[in-house]
Amino acid sequence: TLGLILISSGLFAQDYFLKTSCNKKASEIANAAVEHMLNLEMPIALGMAKSALLVDESCGCAQLTISAISSNNDWGSRKTKLSKIDPTSLSKEEKVWYNYQMAADLNERTKIVDAAEGLFPDSPFIAALRGNLNPRDFTFYPEYVKRFPDHSSFAYNMISYGIMYGELGDSDYEQAKNNIDQSIQLHDGPNVYDSNAEHLASLGQYDDALQSQLKAVDYAAWGSVYGNMARIYWMKSNKAEV
């Protein structure tokens, strides 16, 4: 899946926030939730954010993750969830994210990020917000990797799309796969396998696409958001039997 990060040798991520409003354990879990969110693994992010709130019910990072992955303010529950957060209890970085989610339009969000980057130049999360302003600006992701190599699972995944789309040089699956592999080294999650399957399917390699997609499904087979594409790749690979 195309989208807009925990070093997977351990259970939890490196910190995306320099400081959260959560206690130590809840902060570890909330940072893991943020990583899954950035990798577009929203059900996992939701579960981890709720887990953080079991440890610390006032964990702002977890509350903001849950609101961020909800439907938008126009027809979803994001605004309602944000209204239940006390902004005065948030860390300074969390307050930026709160204001970002409350912003009325892209212009306002851009101003918020512009100001925040000056205040928090070493914050991996604030830097990631810049990419969220225009996710299809593929030139953002190599620069993010240079600044925050240990937090760049989502960025490597996006670079793979930029390469396959010809936005970062010539389209080249092997180069894209190198970035997929870098993403896998940094993060344990299903989305990157879905992305690799998408790249392979675009080349007509449906057998290989199916094998990669099944790795995504394997993270949680029942009700998996990746199951539908696995069925499609299977049908493409077995036309004679369908």
PDB file of C-alpha atoms in Angstrom:
ATOM      1  CA  THR A   1       0.000   0.000   0.000  1.00  0.00           C
ATOM      2  CA  LEU A   2       1.241   3.458  -0.871  1.00  0.00           C
ATOM      3  CA  GLY A   3       1.589   5.594   2.176  1.00  0.00           C
ATOM      4  CA  LEU A   4       3.367   7.593   4.451  1.00  0.00           C
ATOM      5  CA  ILE A   5       8.228   3.826  12.383  1.00  0.00           C
ATOM      6  CA  LEU A   6      10.484   0.691  16.066  1.00  0.00           C
ATOM      7  CA  ILE A   7      13.672  -0.994  15.318  1.00  0.00           C
ATOM      8  CA  SER A   8      12.388  -4.512  15.014  1.00  0.00           C
ATOM      9  CA  SER A   9      15.230  -6.258  16.787  1.00  0.00           C
ATOM     10  CA  GLY A  10      13.298  -5.288  19.918  1.00  0.00           C
ATOM     11  CA  LEU A  11       9.677  -4.860  20.843  1.00  0.00           C
ATOM     12  CA  PHE A  12       9.408  -1.099  20.672  1.00  0.00           C
ATOM     13  CA  ALA A  13      10.416   1.666  18.298  1.00  0.00           C
ATOM     14  CA  GLN A  14      12.982   4.338  18.581  1.00  0.00           C
ATOM     15  CA  ASP A  15      11.297   7.476  19.818  1.00  0.00           C
ATOM     16  CA  TYR A  16       9.649   9.641  17.189  1.00  0.00           C
ATOM     17  CA  PHE A  17       8.882  12.306  19.753  1.00  0.00           C
ATOM     18  CA  LEU A  18      11.653  13.963  21.730  1.00  0.00           C
ATOM     19  CA  LYS A  19       9.189  14.145  24.628  1.00  0.00           C
ATOM     20  CA  THR A  20       5.649  12.886  25.182  1.00  0.00           C
ATOM     21  CA  SER A  21       3.144  13.436  27.980  1.00  0.00           C
ATOM     22  CA  CYS A  22       3.105   9.680  28.704  1.00  0.00           C
ATOM     23  CA  ASN A  23       4.905   7.682  31.344  1.00  0.00           C
ATOM     24  CA  LYS A  24       7.949   5.721  30.184  1.00  0.00           C
ATOM     25  CA  LYS A  25       6.264   2.434  29.293  1.00  0.00           C
ATOM     26  CA  ALA A  26       3.239   4.084  27.682  1.00  0.00           C
ATOM     27  CA  SER A  27       5.574   6.311  25.666  1.00  0.00           C
ATOM     28  CA  GLU A  28       7.366   3.239  24.286  1.00  0.00           C
ATOM     29  CA  ILE A  29       4.072   1.674  23.249  1.00  0.00           C
ATOM     30  CA  ALA A  30       2.720   4.946  21.840  1.00  0.00           C
ATOM     31  CA  ASN A  31       5.850   5.418  19.729  1.00  0.00           C
ATOM     32  CA  ALA A  32       5.324   1.908  18.382  1.00  0.00           C
ATOM     33  CA  ALA A  33       1.761   2.896  17.497  1.00  0.00           C
ATOM     34  CA  VAL A  34       3.059   5.959  15.650  1.00  0.00           C
ATOM     35  CA  GLU A  35       5.450   3.804  13.650  1.00  0.00           C
ATOM     36  CA  HIS A  36       2.655   1.492  12.557  1.00  0.00           C
ATOM     37  CA  MET A  37       0.516   4.514  11.677  1.00  0.00           C
ATOM     38  CA  LEU A  38       3.258   5.991   9.487  1.00  0.00           C
ATOM     39  CA  ASN A  39       3.495   2.626   7.756  1.00  0.00           C
ATOM     40  CA  LEU A  40      -0.286   2.702   7.153  1.00  0.00           C
ATOM     41  CA  GLU A  41      -0.896  -0.250   9.460  1.00  0.00           C
ATOM     42  CA  MET A  42      -3.863   1.421  11.083  1.00  0.00           C
ATOM     43  CA  PRO A  43      -5.510  -1.526  12.903  1.00  0.00           C
ATOM     44  CA  ILE A  44      -2.184  -2.366  14.557  1.00  0.00           C
ATOM     45  CA  ALA A  45      -1.627   1.300  15.388  1.00  0.00           C
ATOM     46  CA  LEU A  46      -5.066   1.498  16.981  1.00  0.00           C
ATOM     47  CA  GLY A  47      -4.448  -1.584  19.101  1.00  0.00           C
ATOM     48  CA  MET A  48      -1.080  -0.336  20.307  1.00  0.00           C
ATOM     49  CA  ALA A  49      -2.434   3.140  21.078  1.00  0.00           C
ATOM     50  CA  LYS A  50      -5.221   1.611  23.153  1.00  0.00           C
ATOM     51  CA  SER A  51      -2.626  -0.533  24.916  1.00  0.00           C
ATOM     52  CA  ALA A  52      -0.645   2.600  25.783  1.00  0.00           C
ATOM     53  CA  LEU A  53      -3.783   4.113  27.304  1.00  0.00           C
ATOM     54  CA  LEU A  54      -4.203   1.043  29.511  1.00  0.00           C
ATOM     55  CA  VAL A  55      -0.772   1.812  30.936  1.00  0.00           C
ATOM     56  CA  ASP A  56      -1.298   5.590  31.131  1.00  0.00           C
ATOM     57  CA  GLU A  57      -4.821   6.854  30.512  1.00  0.00           C
ATOM     58  CA  SER A  58      -3.566  10.410  29.968  1.00  0.00           C
ATOM     59  CA  CYS A  59      -0.997   9.484  27.290  1.00  0.00           C
ATOM     60  CA  GLY A  60      -1.461  12.273  24.760  1.00  0.00           C
ATOM     61  CA  CYS A  61       0.556  10.614  22.001  1.00  0.00           C
ATOM     62  CA  ALA A  62      -1.758   7.596  22.102  1.00  0.00           C
ATOM     63  CA  GLN A  63      -4.881   9.771  22.156  1.00  0.00           C
ATOM     64  CA  LEU A  64      -3.628  11.731  19.164  1.00  0.00           C
ATOM     65  CA  THR A  65      -2.792   8.559  17.260  1.00  0.00           C
ATOM     66  CA  ILE A  66      -6.352   7.317  17.732  1.00  0.00           C
ATOM     67  CA  SER A  67      -7.811  10.613  16.522  1.00  0.00           C
ATOM     68  CA  ALA A  68      -5.397  10.822  13.580  1.00  0.00           C
ATOM     69  CA  ILE A  69      -6.382   7.421  12.200  1.00  0.00           C
ATOM     70  CA  SER A  70     -10.102   8.147  12.552  1.00  0.00           C
ATOM     71  CA  SER A  71     -12.224   9.472   9.716  1.00  0.00           C
ATOM     72  CA  ASN A  72     -11.838  13.160   8.995  1.00  0.00           C
ATOM     73  CA  ASN A  73     -13.573  16.045  10.717  1.00  0.00           C
ATOM     74  CA  ASP A  74     -16.275  16.419   8.053  1.00  0.00           C
ATOM     75  CA  TRP A  75     -17.966  13.056   8.444  1.00  0.00           C
ATOM     76  CA  GLY A  76     -15.956  11.025  10.943  1.00  0.00           C
ATOM     77  CA  SER A  77     -15.146  11.021  14.649  1.00  0.00           C
ATOM     78  CA  ARG A  78     -11.788  12.792  14.616  1.00  0.00           C
ATOM     79  CA  LYS A  79     -13.127  16.131  15.822  1.00  0.00           C
ATOM     80  CA  THR A  80     -15.060  14.462  18.636  1.00  0.00           C
ATOM     81  CA  LYS A  81     -11.973  12.572  19.774  1.00  0.00           C
ATOM     82  CA  LEU A  82      -9.842  15.703  19.646  1.00  0.00           C
ATOM     83  CA  SER A  83     -12.411  17.559  21.752  1.00  0.00           C
ATOM     84  CA  LYS A  84     -11.803  15.068  24.573  1.00  0.00           C
ATOM     85  CA  ILE A  85      -8.074  15.834  24.684  1.00  0.00           C
ATOM     86  CA  ASP A  86      -6.837  18.528  27.065  1.00  0.00           C
ATOM     87  CA  PRO A  87      -4.240  20.397  24.987  1.00  0.00           C
ATOM     88  CA  THR A  88      -2.671  21.904  28.115  1.00  0.00           C
ATOM     89  CA  SER A  89      -1.620  18.412  29.216  1.00  0.00           C
ATOM     90  CA  LEU A  90       0.295  17.660  26.006  1.00  0.00           C
ATOM     91  CA  SER A  91       4.014  17.907  25.419  1.00  0.00           C
ATOM     92  CA  LYS A  92       5.111  20.658  23.049  1.00  0.00           C
ATOM     93  CA  GLU A  93       5.521  18.246  20.137  1.00  0.00           C
ATOM     94  CA  GLU A  94       2.183  16.598  20.860  1.00  0.00           C
ATOM     95  CA  LYS A  95       0.599  20.056  20.893  1.00  0.00           C
ATOM     96  CA  VAL A  96       1.928  20.602  17.358  1.00  0.00           C
ATOM     97  CA  TRP A  97       0.218  17.388  16.246  1.00  0.00           C
ATOM     98  CA  TYR A  98      -2.968  18.404  18.022  1.00  0.00           C
ATOM     99  CA  ASN A  99      -2.974  21.765  16.223  1.00  0.00           C
ATOM    100  CA  TYR A 100      -2.132  20.031  12.943  1.00  0.00           C
ATOM    101  CA  GLN A 101      -5.172  17.780  13.273  1.00  0.00           C
ATOM    102  CA  MET A 102      -7.371  20.718  14.270  1.00  0.00           C
ATOM    103  CA  ALA A 103      -6.216  22.828  11.300  1.00  0.00           C
ATOM    104  CA  ALA A 104      -8.889  23.809   8.814  1.00  0.00           C
ATOM    105  CA  ASP A 105      -6.922  23.374   5.599  1.00  0.00           C
ATOM    106  CA  LEU A 106      -3.582  22.576   3.984  1.00  0.00           C
ATOM    107  CA  ASN A 107      -2.404  26.178   4.188  1.00  0.00           C
ATOM    108  CA  GLU A 108      -2.897  26.238   7.955  1.00  0.00           C
ATOM    109  CA  ARG A 109      -1.221  22.845   8.372  1.00  0.00           C
ATOM    110  CA  THR A 110       1.751  24.047   6.327  1.00  0.00           C
ATOM    111  CA  LYS A 111       2.201  27.078   8.586  1.00  0.00           C
ATOM    112  CA  ILE A 112       2.075  24.834  11.651  1.00  0.00           C
ATOM    113  CA  VAL A 113       4.771  22.534  10.248  1.00  0.00           C
ATOM    114  CA  ASP A 114       6.935  25.466   9.123  1.00  0.00           C
ATOM    115  CA  ALA A 115       6.971  26.861  12.657  1.00  0.00           C
ATOM    116  CA  ALA A 116       7.403  23.474  14.331  1.00  0.00           C
ATOM    117  CA  GLU A 117      10.421  22.481  12.250  1.00  0.00           C
ATOM    118  CA  GLY A 118      12.211  25.572  13.519  1.00  0.00           C
ATOM    119  CA  LEU A 119      11.403  24.659  17.117  1.00  0.00           C
ATOM    120  CA  PHE A 120      12.060  20.909  16.835  1.00  0.00           C
ATOM    121  CA  PRO A 121      14.691  20.341  14.117  1.00  0.00           C
ATOM    122  CA  ASP A 122      15.704  17.002  15.670  1.00  0.00           C
ATOM    123  CA  SER A 123      12.206  15.547  15.965  1.00  0.00           C
ATOM    124  CA  PRO A 124      11.630  12.603  13.606  1.00  0.00           C
ATOM    125  CA  PHE A 125       7.876  12.983  13.968  1.00  0.00           C
ATOM    126  CA  ILE A 126       7.726  16.701  13.192  1.00  0.00           C
ATOM    127  CA  ALA A 127       9.854  16.022  10.111  1.00  0.00           C
ATOM    128  CA  ALA A 128       7.439  13.262   9.079  1.00  0.00           C
ATOM    129  CA  LEU A 129       4.562  15.747   9.252  1.00  0.00           C
ATOM    130  CA  ARG A 130       6.269  17.679   6.453  1.00  0.00           C
ATOM    131  CA  GLY A 131       5.982  14.619   4.233  1.00  0.00           C
ATOM    132  CA  ASN A 132       2.334  14.227   5.138  1.00  0.00           C
ATOM    133  CA  LEU A 133       1.569  17.638   3.627  1.00  0.00           C
ATOM    134  CA  ASN A 134       2.259  16.217   0.167  1.00  0.00           C
ATOM    135  CA  PRO A 135       2.825  12.436   0.326  1.00  0.00           C
ATOM    136  CA  ARG A 136       3.441  12.164  -3.429  1.00  0.00           C
ATOM    137  CA  ASP A 137       6.408  14.514  -3.350  1.00  0.00           C
ATOM    138  CA  PHE A 138       8.841  11.633  -3.596  1.00  0.00           C
ATOM    139  CA  THR A 139      11.888  13.891  -3.258  1.00  0.00           C
ATOM    140  CA  PHE A 140      11.021  14.302   0.442  1.00  0.00           C
ATOM    141  CA  TYR A 141      11.773  10.706   1.396  1.00  0.00           C
ATOM    142  CA  PRO A 142      15.479  10.406   0.478  1.00  0.00           C
ATOM    143  CA  GLU A 143      16.089  13.593   2.465  1.00  0.00           C
ATOM    144  CA  TYR A 144      14.218  12.147   5.444  1.00  0.00           C
ATOM    145  CA  VAL A 145      16.368   9.003   5.276  1.00  0.00           C
ATOM    146  CA  LYS A 146      19.523  11.128   5.431  1.00  0.00           C
ATOM    147  CA  ARG A 147      18.272  12.996   8.508  1.00  0.00           C
ATOM    148  CA  PHE A 148      16.659  10.110  10.394  1.00  0.00           C
ATOM    149  CA  PRO A 149      18.012   6.798   9.073  1.00  0.00           C
ATOM    150  CA  ASP A 150      16.815   4.782  12.072  1.00  0.00           C
ATOM    151  CA  HIS A 151      13.234   6.055  11.727  1.00  0.00           C
ATOM    152  CA  SER A 152      12.884   5.654   7.969  1.00  0.00           C
ATOM    153  CA  SER A 153      10.931   2.457   7.395  1.00  0.00           C
ATOM    154  CA  PHE A 154       8.007   4.346   5.878  1.00  0.00           C
ATOM    155  CA  ALA A 155      10.381   6.544   3.872  1.00  0.00           C
ATOM    156  CA  TYR A 156      12.182   3.580   2.309  1.00  0.00           C
ATOM    157  CA  ASN A 157       8.815   2.124   1.351  1.00  0.00           C
ATOM    158  CA  MET A 158       7.806   5.377  -0.312  1.00  0.00           C
ATOM    159  CA  ILE A 159      11.143   5.571  -2.114  1.00  0.00           C
ATOM    160  CA  SER A 160      10.350   2.168  -3.615  1.00  0.00           C
ATOM    161  CA  TYR A 161       7.184   3.675  -5.107  1.00  0.00           C
ATOM    162  CA  GLY A 162       9.074   6.716  -6.368  1.00  0.00           C
ATOM    163  CA  ILE A 163      11.492   4.410  -8.170  1.00  0.00           C
ATOM    164  CA  MET A 164       8.765   2.196  -9.638  1.00  0.00           C
ATOM    165  CA  TYR A 165       6.829   5.272 -10.822  1.00  0.00           C
ATOM    166  CA  GLY A 166       9.935   6.769 -12.429  1.00  0.00           C
ATOM    167  CA  GLU A 167       9.811   9.757 -10.069  1.00  0.00           C
ATOM    168  CA  LEU A 168      13.264   9.022  -8.611  1.00  0.00           C
ATOM    169  CA  GLY A 169      15.253   8.107 -11.689  1.00  0.00           C
ATOM    170  CA  ASP A 170      14.425   5.280 -14.068  1.00  0.00           C
ATOM    171  CA  SER A 171      11.859   2.692 -13.043  1.00  0.00           C
ATOM    172  CA  ASP A 172      13.840  -0.280 -11.723  1.00  0.00           C
ATOM    173  CA  TYR A 173      12.401  -3.083  -9.606  1.00  0.00           C
ATOM    174  CA  GLU A 174      15.774  -4.175  -8.213  1.00  0.00           C
ATOM    175  CA  GLN A 175      16.426  -0.692  -6.859  1.00  0.00           C
ATOM    176  CA  ALA A 176      12.896  -0.575  -5.486  1.00  0.00           C
ATOM    177  CA  LYS A 177      13.417  -3.976  -3.844  1.00  0.00           C
ATOM    178  CA  ASN A 178      16.606  -2.742  -2.187  1.00  0.00           C
ATOM    179  CA  ASN A 179      14.549  -0.056  -0.485  1.00  0.00           C
ATOM    180  CA  ILE A 180      11.858  -2.579   0.431  1.00  0.00           C
ATOM    181  CA  ASP A 181      14.568  -4.642   2.132  1.00  0.00           C
ATOM    182  CA  GLN A 182      15.812  -1.585   4.023  1.00  0.00           C
ATOM    183  CA  SER A 183      12.273  -0.966   5.248  1.00  0.00           C
ATOM    184  CA  ILE A 184      11.936  -4.572   6.429  1.00  0.00           C
ATOM    185  CA  GLN A 185      15.176  -4.285   8.406  1.00  0.00           C
ATOM    186  CA  LEU A 186      13.791  -1.291  10.302  1.00  0.00           C
ATOM    187  CA  HIS A 187      10.203  -2.330  10.943  1.00  0.00           C
ATOM    188  CA  ASP A 188       8.229  -5.499  11.576  1.00  0.00           C
ATOM    189  CA  GLY A 189       4.900  -4.985   9.847  1.00  0.00           C
ATOM    190  CA  PRO A 190       2.739  -6.164   6.937  1.00  0.00           C
ATOM    191  CA  ASN A 191       2.448  -3.093   4.733  1.00  0.00           C
ATOM    192  CA  VAL A 192       5.868  -3.324   3.111  1.00  0.00           C
ATOM    193  CA  TYR A 193       5.066  -6.848   1.856  1.00  0.00           C
ATOM    194  CA  ASP A 194       1.846  -5.495   0.372  1.00  0.00           C
ATOM    195  CA  SER A 195       3.883  -2.776  -1.347  1.00  0.00           C
ATOM    196  CA  ASN A 196       6.359  -5.292  -2.735  1.00  0.00           C
ATOM    197  CA  ALA A 197       3.472  -7.393  -4.034  1.00  0.00           C
ATOM    198  CA  GLU A 198       2.049  -4.326  -5.755  1.00  0.00           C
ATOM    199  CA  HIS A 199       5.383  -3.666  -7.468  1.00  0.00           C
ATOM    200  CA  LEU A 200       5.648  -7.276  -8.643  1.00  0.00           C
ATOM    201  CA  ALA A 201       2.065  -7.308  -9.900  1.00  0.00           C
ATOM    202  CA  SER A 202       2.753  -4.160 -11.934  1.00  0.00           C
ATOM    203  CA  LEU A 203       5.392  -6.238 -13.754  1.00  0.00           C
ATOM    204  CA  GLY A 204       2.985  -9.117 -14.308  1.00  0.00           C
ATOM    205  CA  GLN A 205       4.805 -11.344 -11.809  1.00  0.00           C
ATOM    206  CA  TYR A 206       1.660 -12.538 -10.072  1.00  0.00           C
ATOM    207  CA  ASP A 207       3.103 -15.717  -8.536  1.00  0.00           C
ATOM    208  CA  ASP A 208       5.778 -13.719  -6.731  1.00  0.00           C
ATOM    209  CA  ALA A 209       3.256 -11.008  -5.881  1.00  0.00           C
ATOM    210  CA  LEU A 210       1.026 -13.598  -4.229  1.00  0.00           C
ATOM    211  CA  GLN A 211       3.885 -14.931  -2.108  1.00  0.00           C
ATOM    212  CA  SER A 212       4.721 -11.434  -0.890  1.00  0.00           C
ATOM    213  CA  GLN A 213       1.065 -10.605  -0.252  1.00  0.00           C
ATOM    214  CA  LEU A 214       0.631 -13.771   1.803  1.00  0.00           C
ATOM    215  CA  LYS A 215       3.387 -12.523   4.114  1.00  0.00           C
ATOM    216  CA  ALA A 216       1.251  -9.430   4.740  1.00  0.00           C
ATOM    217  CA  VAL A 217      -1.851 -11.539   5.350  1.00  0.00           C
ATOM    218  CA  ASP A 218       0.090 -13.728   7.787  1.00  0.00           C
ATOM    219  CA  TYR A 219       0.279 -10.913  10.347  1.00  0.00           C
ATOM    220  CA  ALA A 220      -3.437 -11.384  11.080  1.00  0.00           C
ATOM    221  CA  ALA A 221      -5.230 -13.690   8.692  1.00  0.00           C
ATOM    222  CA  TRP A 222      -8.783 -13.219   9.955  1.00  0.00           C
ATOM    223  CA  GLY A 223     -10.264 -10.015   8.598  1.00  0.00           C
ATOM    224  CA  SER A 224      -6.951  -8.969   7.068  1.00  0.00           C
ATOM    225  CA  VAL A 225      -7.074  -5.800   4.980  1.00  0.00           C
ATOM    226  CA  TYR A 226      -4.533  -7.519   2.722  1.00  0.00           C
ATOM    227  CA  GLY A 227      -6.626 -10.585   1.965  1.00  0.00           C
ATOM    228  CA  ASN A 228      -8.515  -9.171  -1.004  1.00  0.00           C
ATOM    229  CA  MET A 229      -5.352  -8.469  -2.993  1.00  0.00           C
ATOM    230  CA  ALA A 230      -4.050 -11.942  -2.148  1.00  0.00           C
ATOM    231  CA  ARG A 231      -7.179 -13.404  -3.746  1.00  0.00           C
ATOM    232  CA  ILE A 232      -6.731 -11.197  -6.818  1.00  0.00           C
ATOM    233  CA  TYR A 233      -3.097 -12.248  -7.243  1.00  0.00           C
ATOM    234  CA  TRP A 234      -4.086 -15.894  -6.810  1.00  0.00           C
ATOM    235  CA  MET A 235      -6.721 -15.579  -9.546  1.00  0.00           C
ATOM    236  CA  LYS A 236      -4.207 -13.864 -11.836  1.00  0.00           C
ATOM    237  CA  SER A 237      -1.760 -16.702 -11.212  1.00  0.00           C
ATOM    238  CA  ASN A 238      -4.354 -19.432 -11.742  1.00  0.00           C
ATOM    239  CA  LYS A 239      -6.436 -18.197 -14.666  1.00  0.00           C
ATOM    240  CA  ALA A 240      -6.929 -21.705 -15.986  1.00  0.00           C
ATOM    241  CA  GLU A 241      -8.521 -22.811 -12.728  1.00  0.00           C
ATOM    242  CA  VAL A 242     -10.765 -19.790 -12.201  1.00  0.00           C
TER     243      VAL A 242
END
